[in-house]
CSV table of N, CA and C in Angstrom, one decimal:
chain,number,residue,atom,x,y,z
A,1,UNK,N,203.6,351.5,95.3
A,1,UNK,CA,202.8,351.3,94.0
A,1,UNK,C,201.9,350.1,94.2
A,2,UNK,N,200.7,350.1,93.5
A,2,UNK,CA,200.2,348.8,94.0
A,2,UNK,C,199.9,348.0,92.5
A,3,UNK,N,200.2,346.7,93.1
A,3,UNK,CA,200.3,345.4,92.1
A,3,UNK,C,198.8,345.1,91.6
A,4,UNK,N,198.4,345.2,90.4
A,4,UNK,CA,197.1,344.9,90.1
A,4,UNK,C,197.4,343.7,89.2
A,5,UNK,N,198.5,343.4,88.9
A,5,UNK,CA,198.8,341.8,88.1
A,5,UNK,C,198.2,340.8,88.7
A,6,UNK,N,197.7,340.6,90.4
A,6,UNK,CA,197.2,339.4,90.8
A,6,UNK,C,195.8,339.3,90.1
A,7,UNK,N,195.5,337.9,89.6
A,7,UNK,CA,194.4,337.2,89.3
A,7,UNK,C,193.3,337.6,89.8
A,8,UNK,N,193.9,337.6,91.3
A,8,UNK,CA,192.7,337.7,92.1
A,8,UNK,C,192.2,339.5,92.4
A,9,UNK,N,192.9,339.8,91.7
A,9,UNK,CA,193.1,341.6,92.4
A,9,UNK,C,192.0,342.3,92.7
A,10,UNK,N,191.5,342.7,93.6
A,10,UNK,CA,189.9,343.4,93.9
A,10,UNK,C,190.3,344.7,94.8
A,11,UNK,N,188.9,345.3,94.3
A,11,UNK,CA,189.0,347.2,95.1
A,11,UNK,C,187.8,346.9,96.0
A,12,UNK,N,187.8,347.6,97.0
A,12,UNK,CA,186.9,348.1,97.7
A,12,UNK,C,185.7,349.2,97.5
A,13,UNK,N,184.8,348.2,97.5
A,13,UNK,CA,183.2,348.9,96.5
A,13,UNK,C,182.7,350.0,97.8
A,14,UNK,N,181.7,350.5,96.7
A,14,UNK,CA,181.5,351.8,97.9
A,14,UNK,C,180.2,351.0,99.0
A,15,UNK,N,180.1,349.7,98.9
A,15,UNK,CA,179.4,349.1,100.0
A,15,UNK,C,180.5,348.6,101.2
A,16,UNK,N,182.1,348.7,100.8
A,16,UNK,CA,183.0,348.4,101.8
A,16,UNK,C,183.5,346.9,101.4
A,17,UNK,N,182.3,346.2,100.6
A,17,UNK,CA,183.0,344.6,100.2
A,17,UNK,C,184.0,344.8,98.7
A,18,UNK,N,184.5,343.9,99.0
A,18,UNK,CA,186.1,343.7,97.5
A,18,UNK,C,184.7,343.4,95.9
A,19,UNK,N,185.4,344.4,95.2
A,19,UNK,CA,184.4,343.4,93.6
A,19,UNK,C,185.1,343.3,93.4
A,20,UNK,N,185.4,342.5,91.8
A,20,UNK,CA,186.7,342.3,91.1
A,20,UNK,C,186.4,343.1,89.9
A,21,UNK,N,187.9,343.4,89.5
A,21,UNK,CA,188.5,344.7,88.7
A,21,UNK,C,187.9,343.9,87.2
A,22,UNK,N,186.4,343.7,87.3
A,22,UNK,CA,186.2,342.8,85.5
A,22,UNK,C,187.3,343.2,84.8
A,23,UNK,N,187.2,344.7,84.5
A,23,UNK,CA,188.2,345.0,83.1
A,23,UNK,C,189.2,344.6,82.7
A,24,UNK,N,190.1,344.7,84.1
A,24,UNK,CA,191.7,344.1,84.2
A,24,UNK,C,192.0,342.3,84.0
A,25,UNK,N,190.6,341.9,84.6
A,25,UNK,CA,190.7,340.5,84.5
A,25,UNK,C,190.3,340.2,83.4
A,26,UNK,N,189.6,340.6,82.6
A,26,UNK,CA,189.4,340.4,81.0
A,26,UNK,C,190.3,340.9,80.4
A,27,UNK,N,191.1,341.6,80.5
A,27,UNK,CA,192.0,341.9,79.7
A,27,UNK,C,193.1,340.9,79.7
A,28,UNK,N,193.6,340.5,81.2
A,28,UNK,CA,194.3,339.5,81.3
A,28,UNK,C,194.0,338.5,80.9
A,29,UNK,N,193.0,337.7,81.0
A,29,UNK,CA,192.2,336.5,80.5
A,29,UNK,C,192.5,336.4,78.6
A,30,UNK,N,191.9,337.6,77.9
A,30,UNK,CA,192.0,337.6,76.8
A,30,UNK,C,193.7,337.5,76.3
A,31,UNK,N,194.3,337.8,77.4
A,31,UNK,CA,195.8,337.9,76.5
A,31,UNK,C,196.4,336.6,77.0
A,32,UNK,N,196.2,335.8,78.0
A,32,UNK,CA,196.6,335.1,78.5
A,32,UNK,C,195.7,333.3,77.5
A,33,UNK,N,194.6,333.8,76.9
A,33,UNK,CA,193.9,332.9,75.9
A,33,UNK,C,194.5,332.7,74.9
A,34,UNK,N,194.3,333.9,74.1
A,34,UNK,CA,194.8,334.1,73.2
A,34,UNK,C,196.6,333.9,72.9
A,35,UNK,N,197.3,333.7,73.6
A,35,UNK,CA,198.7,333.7,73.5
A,35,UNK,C,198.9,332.0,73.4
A,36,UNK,N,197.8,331.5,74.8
A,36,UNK,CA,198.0,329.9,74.4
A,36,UNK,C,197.5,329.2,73.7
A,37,UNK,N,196.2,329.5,72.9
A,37,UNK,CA,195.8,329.1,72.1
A,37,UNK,C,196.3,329.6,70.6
A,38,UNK,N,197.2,330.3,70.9
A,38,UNK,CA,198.1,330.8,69.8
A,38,UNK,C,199.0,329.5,69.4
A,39,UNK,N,200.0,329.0,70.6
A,39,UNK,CA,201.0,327.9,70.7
A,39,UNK,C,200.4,326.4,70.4
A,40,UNK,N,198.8,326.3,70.6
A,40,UNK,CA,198.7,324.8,70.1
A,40,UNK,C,198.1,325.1,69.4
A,41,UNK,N,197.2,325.8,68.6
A,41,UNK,CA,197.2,326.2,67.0
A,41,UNK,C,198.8,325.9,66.1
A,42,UNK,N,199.6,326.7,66.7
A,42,UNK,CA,200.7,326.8,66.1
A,42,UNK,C,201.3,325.2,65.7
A,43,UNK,N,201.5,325.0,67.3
A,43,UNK,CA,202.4,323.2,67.4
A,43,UNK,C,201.4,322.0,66.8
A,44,UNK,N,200.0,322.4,66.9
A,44,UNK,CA,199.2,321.2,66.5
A,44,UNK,C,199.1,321.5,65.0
A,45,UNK,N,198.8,322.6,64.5
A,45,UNK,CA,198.1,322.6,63.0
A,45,UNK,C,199.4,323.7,62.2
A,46,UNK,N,200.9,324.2,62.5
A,46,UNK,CA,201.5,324.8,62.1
A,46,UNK,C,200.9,325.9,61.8
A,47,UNK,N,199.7,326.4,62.3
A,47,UNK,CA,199.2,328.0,61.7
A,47,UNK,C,198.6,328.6,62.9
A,48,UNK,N,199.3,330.1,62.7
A,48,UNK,CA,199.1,331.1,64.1
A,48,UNK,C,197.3,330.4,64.5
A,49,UNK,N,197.1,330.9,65.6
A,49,UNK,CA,195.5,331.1,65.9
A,49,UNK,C,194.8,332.1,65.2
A,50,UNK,N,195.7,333.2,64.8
A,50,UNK,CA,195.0,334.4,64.2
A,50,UNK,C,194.9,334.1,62.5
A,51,UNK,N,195.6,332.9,62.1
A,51,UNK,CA,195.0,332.1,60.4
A,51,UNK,C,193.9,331.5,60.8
A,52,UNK,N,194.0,330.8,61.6
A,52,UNK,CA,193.1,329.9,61.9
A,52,UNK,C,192.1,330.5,62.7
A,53,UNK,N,191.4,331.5,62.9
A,53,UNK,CA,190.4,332.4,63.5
A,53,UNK,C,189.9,332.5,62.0
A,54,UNK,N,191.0,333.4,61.1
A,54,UNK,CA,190.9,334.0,60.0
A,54,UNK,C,189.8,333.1,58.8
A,55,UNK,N,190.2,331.7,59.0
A,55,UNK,CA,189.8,330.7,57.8
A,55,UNK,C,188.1,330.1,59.1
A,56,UNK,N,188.0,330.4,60.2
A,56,UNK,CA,186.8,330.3,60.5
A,56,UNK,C,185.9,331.2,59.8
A,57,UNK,N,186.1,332.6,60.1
A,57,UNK,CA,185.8,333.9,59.6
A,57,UNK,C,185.1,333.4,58.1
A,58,UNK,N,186.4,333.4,57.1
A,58,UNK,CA,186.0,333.4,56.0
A,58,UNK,C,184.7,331.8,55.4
A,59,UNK,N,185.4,331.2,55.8
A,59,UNK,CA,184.2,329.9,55.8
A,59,UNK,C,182.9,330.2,56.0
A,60,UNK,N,182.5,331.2,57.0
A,60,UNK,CA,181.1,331.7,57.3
A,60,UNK,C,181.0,332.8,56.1
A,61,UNK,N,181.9,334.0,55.7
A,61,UNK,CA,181.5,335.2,54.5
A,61,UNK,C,182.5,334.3,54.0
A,62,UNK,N,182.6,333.6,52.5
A,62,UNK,CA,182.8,333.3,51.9
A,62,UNK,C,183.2,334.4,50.8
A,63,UNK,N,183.8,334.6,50.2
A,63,UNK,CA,183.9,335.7,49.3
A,63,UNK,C,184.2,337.2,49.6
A,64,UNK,N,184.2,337.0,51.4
A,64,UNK,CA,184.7,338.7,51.8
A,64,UNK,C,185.4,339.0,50.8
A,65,UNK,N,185.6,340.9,51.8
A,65,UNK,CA,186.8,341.4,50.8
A,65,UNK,C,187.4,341.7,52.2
A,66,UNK,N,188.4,341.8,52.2
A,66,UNK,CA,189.8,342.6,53.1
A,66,UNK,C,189.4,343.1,53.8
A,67,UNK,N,188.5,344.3,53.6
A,67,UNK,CA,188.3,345.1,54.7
A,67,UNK,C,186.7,344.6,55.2
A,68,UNK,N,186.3,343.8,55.2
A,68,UNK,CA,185.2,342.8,55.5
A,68,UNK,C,185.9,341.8,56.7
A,69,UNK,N,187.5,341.3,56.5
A,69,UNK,CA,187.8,340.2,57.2
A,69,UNK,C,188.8,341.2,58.4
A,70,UNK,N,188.7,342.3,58.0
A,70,UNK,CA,189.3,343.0,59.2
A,70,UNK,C,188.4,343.4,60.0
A,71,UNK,N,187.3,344.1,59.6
A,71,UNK,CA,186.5,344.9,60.2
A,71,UNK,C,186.0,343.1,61.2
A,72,UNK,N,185.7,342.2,60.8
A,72,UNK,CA,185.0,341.0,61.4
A,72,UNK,C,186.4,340.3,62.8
A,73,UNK,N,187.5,340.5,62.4
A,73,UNK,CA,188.4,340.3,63.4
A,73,UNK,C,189.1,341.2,63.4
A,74,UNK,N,188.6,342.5,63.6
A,74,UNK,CA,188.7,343.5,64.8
A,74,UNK,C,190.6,343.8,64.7
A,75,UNK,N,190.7,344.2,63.3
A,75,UNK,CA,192.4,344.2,63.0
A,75,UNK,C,192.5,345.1,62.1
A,76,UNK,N,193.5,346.1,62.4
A,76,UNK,CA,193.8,347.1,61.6
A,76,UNK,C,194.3,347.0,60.1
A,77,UNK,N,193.8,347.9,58.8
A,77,UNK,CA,194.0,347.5,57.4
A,77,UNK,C,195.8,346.9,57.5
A,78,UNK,N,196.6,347.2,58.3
A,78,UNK,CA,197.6,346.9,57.4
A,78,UNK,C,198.3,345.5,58.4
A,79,UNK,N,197.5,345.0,59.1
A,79,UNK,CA,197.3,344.1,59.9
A,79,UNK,C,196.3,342.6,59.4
A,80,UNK,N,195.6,343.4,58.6
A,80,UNK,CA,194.7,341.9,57.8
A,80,UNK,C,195.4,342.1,56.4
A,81,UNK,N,196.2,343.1,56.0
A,81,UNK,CA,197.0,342.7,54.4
A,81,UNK,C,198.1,341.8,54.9
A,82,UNK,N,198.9,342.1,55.9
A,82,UNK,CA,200.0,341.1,56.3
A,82,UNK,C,199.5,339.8,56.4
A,83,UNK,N,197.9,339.3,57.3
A,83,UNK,CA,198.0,338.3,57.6
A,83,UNK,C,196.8,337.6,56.3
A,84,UNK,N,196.3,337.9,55.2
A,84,UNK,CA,196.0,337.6,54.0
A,84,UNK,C,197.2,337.4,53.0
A,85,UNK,N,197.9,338.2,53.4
A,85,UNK,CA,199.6,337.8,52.4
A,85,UNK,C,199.8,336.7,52.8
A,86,UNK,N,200.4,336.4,54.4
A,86,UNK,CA,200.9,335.2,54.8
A,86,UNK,C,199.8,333.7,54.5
A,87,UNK,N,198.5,334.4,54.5
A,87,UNK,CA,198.2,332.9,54.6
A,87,UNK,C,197.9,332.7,53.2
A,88,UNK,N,197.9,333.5,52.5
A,88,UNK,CA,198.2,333.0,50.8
A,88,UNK,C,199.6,332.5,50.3
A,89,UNK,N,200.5,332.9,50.7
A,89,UNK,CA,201.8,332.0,51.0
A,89,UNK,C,202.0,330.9,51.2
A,90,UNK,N,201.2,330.7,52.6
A,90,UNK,CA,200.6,329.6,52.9
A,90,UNK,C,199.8,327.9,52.5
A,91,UNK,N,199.2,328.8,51.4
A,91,UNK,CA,198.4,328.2,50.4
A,91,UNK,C,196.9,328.1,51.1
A,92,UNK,N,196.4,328.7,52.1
A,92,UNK,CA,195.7,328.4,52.8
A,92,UNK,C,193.8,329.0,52.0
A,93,UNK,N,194.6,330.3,51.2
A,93,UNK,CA,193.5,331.2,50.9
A,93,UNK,C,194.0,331.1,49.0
A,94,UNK,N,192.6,331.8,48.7
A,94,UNK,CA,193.0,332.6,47.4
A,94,UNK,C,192.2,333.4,47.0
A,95,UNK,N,192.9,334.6,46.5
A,95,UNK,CA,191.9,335.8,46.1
A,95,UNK,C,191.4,335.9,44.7
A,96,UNK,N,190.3,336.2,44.8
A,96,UNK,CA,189.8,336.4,43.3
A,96,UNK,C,188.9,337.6,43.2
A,97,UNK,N,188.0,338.2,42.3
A,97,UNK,CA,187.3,339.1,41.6
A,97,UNK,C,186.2,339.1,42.8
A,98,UNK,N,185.7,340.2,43.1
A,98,UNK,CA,184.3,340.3,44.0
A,98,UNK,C,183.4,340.2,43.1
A,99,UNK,N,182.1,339.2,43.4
A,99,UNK,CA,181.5,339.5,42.1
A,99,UNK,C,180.2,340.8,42.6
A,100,UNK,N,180.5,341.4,43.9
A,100,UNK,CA,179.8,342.6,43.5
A,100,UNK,C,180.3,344.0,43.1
A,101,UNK,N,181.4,343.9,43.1
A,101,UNK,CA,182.3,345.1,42.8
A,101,UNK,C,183.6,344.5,41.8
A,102,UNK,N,183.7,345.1,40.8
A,102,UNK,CA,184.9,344.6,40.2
A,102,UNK,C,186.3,345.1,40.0
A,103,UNK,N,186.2,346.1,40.8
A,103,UNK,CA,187.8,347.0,41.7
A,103,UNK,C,187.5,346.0,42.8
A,104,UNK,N,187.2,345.1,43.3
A,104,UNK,CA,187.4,344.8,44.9
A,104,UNK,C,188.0,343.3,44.8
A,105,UNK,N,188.7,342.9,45.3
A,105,UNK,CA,189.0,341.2,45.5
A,105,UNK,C,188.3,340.8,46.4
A,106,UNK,N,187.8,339.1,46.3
A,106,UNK,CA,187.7,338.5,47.5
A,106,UNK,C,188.5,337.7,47.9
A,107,UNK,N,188.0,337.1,49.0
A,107,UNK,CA,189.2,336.2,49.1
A,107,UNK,C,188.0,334.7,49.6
A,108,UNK,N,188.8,333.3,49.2
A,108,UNK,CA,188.2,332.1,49.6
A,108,UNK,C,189.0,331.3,49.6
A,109,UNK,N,188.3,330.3,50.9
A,109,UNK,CA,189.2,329.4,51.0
A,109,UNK,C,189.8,328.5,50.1
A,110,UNK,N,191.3,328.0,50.3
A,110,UNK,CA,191.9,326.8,49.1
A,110,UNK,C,191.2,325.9,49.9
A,111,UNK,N,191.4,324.4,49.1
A,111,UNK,CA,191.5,323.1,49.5
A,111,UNK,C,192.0,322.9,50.9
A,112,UNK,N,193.7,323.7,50.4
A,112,UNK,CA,194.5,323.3,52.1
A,112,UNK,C,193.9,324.1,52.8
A,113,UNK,N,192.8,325.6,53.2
A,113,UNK,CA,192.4,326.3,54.0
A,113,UNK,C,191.2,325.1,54.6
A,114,UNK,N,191.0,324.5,53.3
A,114,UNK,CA,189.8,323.7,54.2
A,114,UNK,C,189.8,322.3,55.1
A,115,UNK,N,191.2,322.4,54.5
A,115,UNK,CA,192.0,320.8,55.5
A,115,UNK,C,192.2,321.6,56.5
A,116,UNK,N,193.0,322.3,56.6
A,116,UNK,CA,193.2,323.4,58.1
A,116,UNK,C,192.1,323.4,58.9
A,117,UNK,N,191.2,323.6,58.3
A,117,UNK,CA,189.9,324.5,58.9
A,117,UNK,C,189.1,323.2,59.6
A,118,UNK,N,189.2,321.9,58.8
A,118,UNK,CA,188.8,320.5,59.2
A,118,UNK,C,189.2,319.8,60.6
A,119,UNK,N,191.1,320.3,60.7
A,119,UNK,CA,191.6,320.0,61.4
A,119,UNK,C,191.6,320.2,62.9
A,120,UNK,N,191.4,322.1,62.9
A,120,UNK,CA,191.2,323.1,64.2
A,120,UNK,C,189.9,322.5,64.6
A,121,UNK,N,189.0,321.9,64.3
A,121,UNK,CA,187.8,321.8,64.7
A,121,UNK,C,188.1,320.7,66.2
A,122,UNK,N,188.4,319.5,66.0
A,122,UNK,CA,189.0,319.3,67.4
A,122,UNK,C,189.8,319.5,67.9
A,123,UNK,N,190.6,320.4,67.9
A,123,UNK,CA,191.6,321.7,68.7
A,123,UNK,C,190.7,322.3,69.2
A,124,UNK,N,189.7,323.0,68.3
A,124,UNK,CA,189.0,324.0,68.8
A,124,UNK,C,187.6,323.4,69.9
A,125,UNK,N,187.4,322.6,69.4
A,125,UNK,CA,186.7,321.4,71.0
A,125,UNK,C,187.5,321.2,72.2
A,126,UNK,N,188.7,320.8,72.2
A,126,UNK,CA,190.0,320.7,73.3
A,126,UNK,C,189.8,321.9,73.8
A,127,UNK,N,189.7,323.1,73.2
A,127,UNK,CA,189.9,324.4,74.0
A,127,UNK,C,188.8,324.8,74.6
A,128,UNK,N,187.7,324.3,73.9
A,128,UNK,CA,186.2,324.5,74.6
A,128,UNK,C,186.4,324.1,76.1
A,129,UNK,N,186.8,322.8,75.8
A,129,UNK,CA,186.5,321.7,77.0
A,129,UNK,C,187.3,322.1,78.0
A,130,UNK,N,188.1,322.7,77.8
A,130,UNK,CA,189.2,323.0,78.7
A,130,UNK,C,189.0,324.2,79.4
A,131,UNK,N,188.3,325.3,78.4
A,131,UNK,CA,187.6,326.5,79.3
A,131,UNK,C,186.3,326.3,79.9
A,132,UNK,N,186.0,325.0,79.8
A,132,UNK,CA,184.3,325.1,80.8
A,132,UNK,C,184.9,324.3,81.8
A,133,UNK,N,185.8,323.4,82.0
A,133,UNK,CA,186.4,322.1,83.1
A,133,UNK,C,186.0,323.1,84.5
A,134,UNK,N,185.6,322.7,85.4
A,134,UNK,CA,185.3,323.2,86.6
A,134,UNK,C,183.8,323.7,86.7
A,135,UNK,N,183.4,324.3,85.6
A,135,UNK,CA,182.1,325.3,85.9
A,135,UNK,C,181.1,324.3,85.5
A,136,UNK,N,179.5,324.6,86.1
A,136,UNK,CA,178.4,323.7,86.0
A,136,UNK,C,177.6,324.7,84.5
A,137,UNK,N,176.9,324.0,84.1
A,137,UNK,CA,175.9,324.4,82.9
A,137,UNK,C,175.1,325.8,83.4
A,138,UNK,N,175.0,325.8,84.7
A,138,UNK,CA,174.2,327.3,85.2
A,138,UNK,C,175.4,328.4,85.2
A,139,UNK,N,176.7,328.1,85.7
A,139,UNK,CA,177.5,329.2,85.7
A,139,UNK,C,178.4,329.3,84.7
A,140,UNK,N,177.8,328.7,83.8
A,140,UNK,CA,178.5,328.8,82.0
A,140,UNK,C,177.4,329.8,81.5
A,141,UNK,N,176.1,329.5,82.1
A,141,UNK,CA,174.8,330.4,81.1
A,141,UNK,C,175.5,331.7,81.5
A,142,UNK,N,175.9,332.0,83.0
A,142,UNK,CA,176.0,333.1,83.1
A,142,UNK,C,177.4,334.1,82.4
A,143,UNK,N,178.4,332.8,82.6
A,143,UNK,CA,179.4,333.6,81.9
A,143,UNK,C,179.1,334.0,80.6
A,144,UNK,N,178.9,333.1,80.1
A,144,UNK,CA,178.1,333.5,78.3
A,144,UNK,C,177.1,334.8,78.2
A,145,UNK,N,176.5,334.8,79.1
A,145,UNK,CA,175.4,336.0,79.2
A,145,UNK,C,176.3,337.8,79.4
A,146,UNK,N,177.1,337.0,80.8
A,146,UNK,CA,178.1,338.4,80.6
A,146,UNK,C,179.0,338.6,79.4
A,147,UNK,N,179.5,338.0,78.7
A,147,UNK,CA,180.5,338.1,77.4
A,147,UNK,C,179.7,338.7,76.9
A,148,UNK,N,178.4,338.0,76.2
A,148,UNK,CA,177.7,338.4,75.1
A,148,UNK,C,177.3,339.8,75.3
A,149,UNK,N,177.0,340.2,77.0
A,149,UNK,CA,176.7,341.7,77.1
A,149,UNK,C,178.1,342.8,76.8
A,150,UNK,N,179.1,342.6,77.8
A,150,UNK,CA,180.8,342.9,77.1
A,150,UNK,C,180.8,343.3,75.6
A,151,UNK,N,180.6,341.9,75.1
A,151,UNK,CA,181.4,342.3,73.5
A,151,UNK,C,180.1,343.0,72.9
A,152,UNK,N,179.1,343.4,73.5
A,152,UNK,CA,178.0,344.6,73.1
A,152,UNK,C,178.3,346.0,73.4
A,153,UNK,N,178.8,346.2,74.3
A,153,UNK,CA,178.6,347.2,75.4
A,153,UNK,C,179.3,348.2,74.9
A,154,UNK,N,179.0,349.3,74.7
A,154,UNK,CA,180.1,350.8,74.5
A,154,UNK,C,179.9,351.6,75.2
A,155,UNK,N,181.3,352.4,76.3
A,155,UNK,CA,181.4,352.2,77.1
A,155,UNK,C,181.3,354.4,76.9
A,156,UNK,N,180.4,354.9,77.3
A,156,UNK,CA,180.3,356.0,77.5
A,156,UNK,C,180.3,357.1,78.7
A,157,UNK,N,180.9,358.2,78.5
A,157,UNK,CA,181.2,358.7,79.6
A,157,UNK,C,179.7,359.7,80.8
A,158,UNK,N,180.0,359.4,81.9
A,158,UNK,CA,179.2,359.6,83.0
A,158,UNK,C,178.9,360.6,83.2
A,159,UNK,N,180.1,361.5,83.1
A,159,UNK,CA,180.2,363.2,83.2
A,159,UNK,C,181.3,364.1,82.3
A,160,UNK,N,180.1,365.2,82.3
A,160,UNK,CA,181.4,366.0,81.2
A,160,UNK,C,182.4,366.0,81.4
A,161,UNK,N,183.6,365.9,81.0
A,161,UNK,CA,184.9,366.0,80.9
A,161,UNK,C,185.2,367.4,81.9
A,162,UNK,N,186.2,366.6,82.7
A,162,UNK,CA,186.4,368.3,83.8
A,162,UNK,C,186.9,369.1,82.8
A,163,UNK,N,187.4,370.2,83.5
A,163,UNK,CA,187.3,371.8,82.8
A,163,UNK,C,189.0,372.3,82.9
A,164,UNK,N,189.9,372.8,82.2
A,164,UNK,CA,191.2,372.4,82.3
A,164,UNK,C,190.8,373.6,83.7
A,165,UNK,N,191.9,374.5,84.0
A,165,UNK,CA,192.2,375.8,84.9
A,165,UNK,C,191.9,376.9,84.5
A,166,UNK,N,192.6,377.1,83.0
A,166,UNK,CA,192.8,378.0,82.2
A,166,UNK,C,190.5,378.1,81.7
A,167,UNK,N,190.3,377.2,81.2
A,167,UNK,CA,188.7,377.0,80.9
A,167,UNK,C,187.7,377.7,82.3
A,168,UNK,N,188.3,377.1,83.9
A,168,UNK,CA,187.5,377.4,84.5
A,168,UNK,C,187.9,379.1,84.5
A,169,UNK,N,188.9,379.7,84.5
A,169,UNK,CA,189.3,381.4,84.6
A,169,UNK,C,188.6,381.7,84.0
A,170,UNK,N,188.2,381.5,82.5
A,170,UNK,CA,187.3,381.8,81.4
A,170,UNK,C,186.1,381.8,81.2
A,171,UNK,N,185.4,380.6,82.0
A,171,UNK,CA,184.0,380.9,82.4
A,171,UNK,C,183.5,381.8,83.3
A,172,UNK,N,184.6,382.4,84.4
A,172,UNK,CA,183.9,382.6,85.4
A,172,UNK,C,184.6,384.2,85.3
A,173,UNK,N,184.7,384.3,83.8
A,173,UNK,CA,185.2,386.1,83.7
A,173,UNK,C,183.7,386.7,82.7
């Protein structure tokens, strides 16, 4: 069986040279980010990364609603009601009346969401600095250029869907 867990892991392109497996390394990359920047969110400011993503979010749509701060961080409804519970517990947030719908809540930040929010800002500089350390300002344009293409991109299929067995007997009667 073969190990695709190495960092470095690459296939043989149909020119015979190694590319690298993007997908797998971005996937790894994103979980391996996200997990540590989870831990010094957590130990530096006591709130997950995913509150503290959350009170970025809402600082820019002020007054969302729920399914506004899910659909914006990419989290399923019963996934942004857990983590809008917790951080109102927290004292971080508070929900009030939409004022364009009045079945809808919003939500905005408390005082303490905005001390938080004050706080992560040099955390969230520390993590900058720490993900560009090595790379020059030309090979940042480019990583930036490929992300921003990535988190565009929808990924569509090349060829029709093969045909089961049973489908091809049936065409070809």
């Amino acid at each position: 069986m073969r190990n695709n867990s190495s960092p470095d892991a690459a296939s043989t392109g149909p020119t015979g040279k190694h590319s690298p497996r993007l997908f797998n390394l971005l996937s790894q990359a994103r979980q391996n980010l996200f997990r540590s920047a989870d831990a010094v969110f957590t130990s530096e400011l006591g709130y997950s990364g995913t509150q503290v993503v959350a009170l970025f979010v809402l600082k820019s749509e002020e007054g969302c609603q729920l399914k506004d701060l899910g659909r914006l961080l990419q989290l399923k409804n019963s996934a942004v009601t857990g983590l809008v519970s917790r951080m109102e517990e927290n004292g971080l947030i508070v929900r009030g009346q939409s004022a364009l719908d009045a079945r809808a809540g919003s939500l905005q930040l408390s005082p303490r969401g905005q001390q938080v929010l004050a706080a992560a800002l040099p955390v969230l500089d520390s993590l900058n600095a720490q993900l560009k350390h090595g790379f020059s300002e030309e090979e940042l344009a480019v990583v930036a250029r490929f992300l921003i293409h990535a988190a565009g991109l929808r990924f569509h299929q090349d060829h029709p869907p093969s045909t089961t067995p049973q489908e091809q007997d049936h065409a070809s009667t």
